[in-house]
Short mmCIF file of C-alpha atoms in Angstrom, two decimals:
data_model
loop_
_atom_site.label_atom_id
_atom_site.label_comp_id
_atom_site.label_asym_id
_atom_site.label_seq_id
_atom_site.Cartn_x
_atom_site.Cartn_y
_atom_site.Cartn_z
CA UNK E 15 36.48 -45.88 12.28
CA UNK E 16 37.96 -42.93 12.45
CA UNK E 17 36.06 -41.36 9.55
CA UNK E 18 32.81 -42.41 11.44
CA UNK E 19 34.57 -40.31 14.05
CA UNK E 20 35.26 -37.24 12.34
CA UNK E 21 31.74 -37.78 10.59
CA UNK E 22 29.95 -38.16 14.40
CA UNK E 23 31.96 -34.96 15.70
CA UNK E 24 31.34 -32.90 12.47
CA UNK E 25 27.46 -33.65 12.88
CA UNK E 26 27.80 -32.64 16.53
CA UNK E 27 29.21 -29.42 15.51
CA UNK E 28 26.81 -28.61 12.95
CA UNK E 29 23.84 -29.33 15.71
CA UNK E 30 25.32 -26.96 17.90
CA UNK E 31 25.55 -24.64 15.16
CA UNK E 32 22.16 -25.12 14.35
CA UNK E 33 21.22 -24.52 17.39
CA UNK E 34 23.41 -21.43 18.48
CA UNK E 35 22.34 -20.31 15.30
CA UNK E 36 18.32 -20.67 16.59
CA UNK E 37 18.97 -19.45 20.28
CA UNK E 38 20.33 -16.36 18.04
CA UNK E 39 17.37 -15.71 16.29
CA UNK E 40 15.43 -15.97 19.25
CA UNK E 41 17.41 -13.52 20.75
CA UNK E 42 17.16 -11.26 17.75
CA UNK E 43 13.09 -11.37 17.86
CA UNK E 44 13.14 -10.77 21.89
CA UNK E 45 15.50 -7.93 21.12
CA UNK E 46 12.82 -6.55 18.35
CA UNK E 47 10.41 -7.08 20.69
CA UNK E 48 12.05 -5.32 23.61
CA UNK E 49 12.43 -2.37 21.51
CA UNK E 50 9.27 -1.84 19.80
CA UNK E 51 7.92 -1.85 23.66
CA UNK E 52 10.30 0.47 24.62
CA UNK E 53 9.09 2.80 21.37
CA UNK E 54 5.62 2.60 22.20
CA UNK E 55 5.83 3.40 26.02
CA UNK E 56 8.30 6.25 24.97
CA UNK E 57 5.87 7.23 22.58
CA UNK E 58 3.08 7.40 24.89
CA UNK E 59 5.09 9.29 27.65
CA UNK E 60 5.59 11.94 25.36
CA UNK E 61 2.03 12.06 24.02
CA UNK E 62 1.13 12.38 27.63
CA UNK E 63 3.63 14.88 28.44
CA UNK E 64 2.41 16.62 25.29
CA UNK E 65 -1.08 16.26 26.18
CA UNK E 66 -0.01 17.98 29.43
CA UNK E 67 1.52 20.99 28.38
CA UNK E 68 -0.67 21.62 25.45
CA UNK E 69 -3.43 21.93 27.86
CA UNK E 70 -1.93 24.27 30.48
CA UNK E 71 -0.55 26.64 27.16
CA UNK E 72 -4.83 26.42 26.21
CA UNK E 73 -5.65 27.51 29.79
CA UNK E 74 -3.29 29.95 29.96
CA UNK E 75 -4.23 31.31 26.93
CA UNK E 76 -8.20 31.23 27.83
CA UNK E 77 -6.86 33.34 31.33
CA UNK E 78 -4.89 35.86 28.89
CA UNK E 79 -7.96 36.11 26.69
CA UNK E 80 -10.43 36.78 29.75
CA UNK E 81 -8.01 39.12 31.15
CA UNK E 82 -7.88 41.15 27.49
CA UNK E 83 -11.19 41.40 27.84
CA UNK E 84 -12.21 42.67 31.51
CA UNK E 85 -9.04 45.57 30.70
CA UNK E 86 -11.12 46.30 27.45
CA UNK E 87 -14.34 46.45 29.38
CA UNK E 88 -12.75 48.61 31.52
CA UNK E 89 -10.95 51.11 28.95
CA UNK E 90 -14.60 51.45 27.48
CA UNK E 91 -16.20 52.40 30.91
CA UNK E 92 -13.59 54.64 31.05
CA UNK E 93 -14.11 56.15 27.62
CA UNK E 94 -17.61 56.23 28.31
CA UNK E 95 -17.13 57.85 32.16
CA UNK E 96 -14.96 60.77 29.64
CA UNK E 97 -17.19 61.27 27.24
CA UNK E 98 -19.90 61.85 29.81
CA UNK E 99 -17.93 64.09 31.47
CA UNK E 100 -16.92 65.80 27.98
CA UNK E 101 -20.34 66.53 27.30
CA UNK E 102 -21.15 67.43 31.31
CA UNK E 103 -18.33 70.19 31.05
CA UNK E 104 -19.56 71.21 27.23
CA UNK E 105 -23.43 71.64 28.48
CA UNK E 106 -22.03 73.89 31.41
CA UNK E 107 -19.66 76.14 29.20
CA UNK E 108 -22.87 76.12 27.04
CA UNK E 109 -25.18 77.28 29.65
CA UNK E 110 -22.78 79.70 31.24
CA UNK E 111 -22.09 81.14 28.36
CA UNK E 112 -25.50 81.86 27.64
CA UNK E 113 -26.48 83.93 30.36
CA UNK E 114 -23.37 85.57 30.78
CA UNK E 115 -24.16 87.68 27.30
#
């Protein structure tokens, strides 16, 4: 009887083994779970964040760019206003030169 005892209590203990053992596992997967979740949201907040940035760098970049080139415009109207004036002031010492000989 008391074999059939310790035989009863031992199978009760290896249920709730069993089962611990089970609730575990499930625990285990939820945990997996849980953090590929975490992963992919982090993931996509960064991506975003990414996204974010990498376009305000672009239109910053397409500002610096336009910018470049209205100063270059400008630095060739300027060059151009000089030479004009080069040749204005080269066309007078030309012609004054003439008649005073």
């Amino acid at each position: 009887a008391q074999r059939t005892g310790l035989a009863a209590a031992a199978a009760a203990q290896r249920q709730r083994g069993e089962a611990a053992a089970g609730q575990l596992a499930e625990l285990a997967s939820s945990q997996e779970e849980l953090r590929s979740a975490l992963l992919r949201d982090v993931v996509g907040a960064v991506q975003e964040m990414l996204a974010t940035r990498l376009t305000a760098l672009g239109e910053s970049v397409t500002a610096g760019v336009a910018s470049a080139a209205g100063a270059c415009s400008s630095l060739a109207d300027e060059a151009d206003a000089a030479a004009a004036a080069r040749r204005l002031v080269e066309q007078r010492a030309t012609d004054g030169g003439g008649e005073g000989g």
